[in-house]
Amino acid sequence: MMVIAALFTLLVIADVLLIIRVHRIYRSSGASFAKARQELSQGVAANETVRSAAAGAATSTFSAMASGSGGGSGGRY
C-alpha cells in the first residue's frame, strides 16, 4: 500500500514539473490566448474539410440520439 502511495506521489510530482516546463515554454514563445484564438479562427475553423467532418459527426450523433440507438443497454446511464 505504501509503495503505491509513493509511486502515486512521484507521478504527481512529475506531472507538476511537466506543467511548469510547458508553461515556461509557452511564456517564452510569446504566445497568448488572443493569438491562439485568432489562429484557430483563421486556420482550423476556416478549413472546409474540418468543418464538413465536424458537421458530419454532429449530424450522425444527433440522428443516433433521436433514433434511440445511442448505445449501451438501453438505460439512461
mmCIF file of N, CA and C in Angstrom, residues 13-46:
data_model
loop_
_atom_site.group_PDB
_atom_site.id
_atom_site.type_symbol
_atom_site.label_atom_id
_atom_site.label_comp_id
_atom_site.label_asym_id
_atom_site.label_seq_id
_atom_site.Cartn_x
_atom_site.Cartn_y
_atom_site.Cartn_z
ATOM 1 N N ILE A 13 4.357 14.563 -8.662
ATOM 2 C CA ILE A 13 5.496 15.484 -8.746
ATOM 3 C C ILE A 13 5.951 15.622 -10.196
ATOM 4 N N ALA A 14 6.021 14.508 -10.928
ATOM 5 C CA ALA A 14 6.416 14.559 -12.336
ATOM 6 C C ALA A 14 5.416 15.367 -13.156
ATOM 7 N N ASP A 15 4.125 15.209 -12.881
ATOM 8 C CA ASP A 15 3.107 15.981 -13.591
ATOM 9 C C ASP A 15 3.255 17.475 -13.334
ATOM 10 N N VAL A 16 3.492 17.846 -12.098
ATOM 11 C CA VAL A 16 3.660 19.263 -11.761
ATOM 12 C C VAL A 16 4.883 19.829 -12.471
ATOM 13 N N LEU A 17 5.982 19.084 -12.484
ATOM 14 C CA LEU A 17 7.191 19.552 -13.168
ATOM 15 C C LEU A 17 6.961 19.703 -14.672
ATOM 16 N N LEU A 18 6.221 18.788 -15.272
ATOM 17 C CA LEU A 18 5.923 18.904 -16.699
ATOM 18 C C LEU A 18 5.024 20.096 -16.998
ATOM 19 N N ILE A 19 4.058 20.342 -16.135
ATOM 20 C CA ILE A 19 3.189 21.505 -16.332
ATOM 21 C C ILE A 19 3.999 22.792 -16.231
ATOM 22 N N ILE A 20 4.910 22.860 -15.277
ATOM 23 C CA ILE A 20 5.765 24.045 -15.141
ATOM 24 C C ILE A 20 6.630 24.218 -16.381
ATOM 25 N N ARG A 21 7.180 23.121 -16.894
ATOM 26 C CA ARG A 21 8.030 23.204 -18.088
ATOM 27 C C ARG A 21 7.234 23.685 -19.301
ATOM 28 N N VAL A 22 6.042 23.146 -19.496
ATOM 29 C CA VAL A 22 5.204 23.573 -20.616
ATOM 30 C C VAL A 22 4.820 25.038 -20.461
ATOM 31 N N HIS A 23 4.527 25.466 -19.254
ATOM 32 C CA HIS A 23 4.173 26.866 -19.017
ATOM 33 C C HIS A 23 5.336 27.787 -19.354
ATOM 34 N N ARG A 24 6.541 27.402 -18.974
ATOM 35 C CA ARG A 24 7.720 28.221 -19.298
ATOM 36 C C ARG A 24 7.943 28.304 -20.802
ATOM 37 N N ILE A 25 7.783 27.180 -21.497
ATOM 38 C CA ILE A 25 7.944 27.188 -22.956
ATOM 39 C C ILE A 25 6.880 28.071 -23.591
ATOM 40 N N TYR A 26 5.662 27.969 -23.109
ATOM 41 C CA TYR A 26 4.563 28.771 -23.638
ATOM 42 C C TYR A 26 4.833 30.259 -23.449
ATOM 43 N N ARG A 27 5.283 30.634 -22.265
ATOM 44 C CA ARG A 27 5.540 32.049 -21.988
ATOM 45 C C ARG A 27 6.750 32.576 -22.755
ATOM 46 N N SER A 28 7.754 31.742 -22.964
ATOM 47 C CA SER A 28 8.951 32.210 -23.668
ATOM 48 C C SER A 28 8.725 32.327 -25.172
ATOM 49 N N SER A 29 7.680 31.701 -25.696
ATOM 50 C CA SER A 29 7.428 31.749 -27.134
ATOM 51 C C SER A 29 6.668 33.003 -27.548
ATOM 52 N N GLY A 30 6.206 33.780 -26.596
ATOM 53 C CA GLY A 30 5.456 34.988 -26.915
ATOM 54 C C GLY A 30 4.007 34.708 -27.283
ATOM 55 N N ALA A 31 3.545 33.523 -26.991
ATOM 56 C CA ALA A 31 2.173 33.153 -27.325
ATOM 57 C C ALA A 31 1.193 33.800 -26.351
ATOM 58 N N SER A 32 -0.028 33.962 -26.813
ATOM 59 C CA SER A 32 -1.084 34.490 -25.956
ATOM 60 C C SER A 32 -2.402 33.853 -26.369
ATOM 61 N N PHE A 33 -3.405 33.998 -25.517
ATOM 62 C CA PHE A 33 -4.705 33.434 -25.846
ATOM 63 C C PHE A 33 -5.325 34.154 -27.037
ATOM 64 N N ALA A 34 -5.055 35.442 -27.172
ATOM 65 C CA ALA A 34 -5.591 36.183 -28.314
ATOM 66 C C ALA A 34 -5.010 35.654 -29.622
ATOM 67 N N LYS A 35 -3.709 35.387 -29.631
ATOM 68 C CA LYS A 35 -3.080 34.829 -30.831
ATOM 69 C C LYS A 35 -3.604 33.433 -31.127
ATOM 70 N N ALA A 36 -3.783 32.630 -30.093
ATOM 71 C CA ALA A 36 -4.302 31.277 -30.290
ATOM 72 C C ALA A 36 -5.726 31.316 -30.828
ATOM 73 N N ARG A 37 -6.541 32.212 -30.311
ATOM 74 C CA ARG A 37 -7.918 32.342 -30.781
ATOM 75 C C ARG A 37 -7.942 32.781 -32.243
ATOM 76 N N GLN A 38 -7.071 33.719 -32.599
ATOM 77 C CA GLN A 38 -7.007 34.192 -33.978
ATOM 78 C C GLN A 38 -6.544 33.074 -34.914
ATOM 79 N N GLU A 39 -5.552 32.320 -34.488
ATOM 80 C CA GLU A 39 -5.059 31.214 -35.308
ATOM 81 C C GLU A 39 -6.139 30.148 -35.494
ATOM 82 N N LEU A 40 -6.893 29.874 -34.449
ATOM 83 C CA LEU A 40 -7.969 28.896 -34.549
ATOM 84 C C LEU A 40 -9.036 29.361 -35.524
ATOM 85 N N SER A 41 -9.423 30.619 -35.427
ATOM 86 C CA SER A 41 -10.487 31.113 -36.297
ATOM 87 C C SER A 41 -10.036 31.208 -37.744
ATOM 88 N N GLN A 42 -8.766 31.490 -37.979
ATOM 89 C CA GLN A 42 -8.279 31.617 -39.349
ATOM 90 C C GLN A 42 -7.856 30.281 -39.940
ATOM 91 N N GLY A 43 -7.350 29.387 -39.116
ATOM 92 C CA GLY A 43 -6.820 28.137 -39.636
ATOM 93 C C GLY A 43 -7.812 27.005 -39.614
ATOM 94 N N VAL A 44 -8.143 26.541 -38.438
ATOM 95 C CA VAL A 44 -8.956 25.333 -38.304
ATOM 96 C C VAL A 44 -10.413 25.598 -38.656
ATOM 97 N N ALA A 45 -10.978 26.656 -38.112
ATOM 98 C CA ALA A 45 -12.401 26.915 -38.329
ATOM 99 C C ALA A 45 -12.695 27.298 -39.774
ATOM 100 N N ALA A 46 -11.720 27.831 -40.494
ATOM 101 C CA ALA A 46 -11.929 28.217 -41.883
ATOM 102 C C ALA A 46 -11.666 27.062 -42.845
#
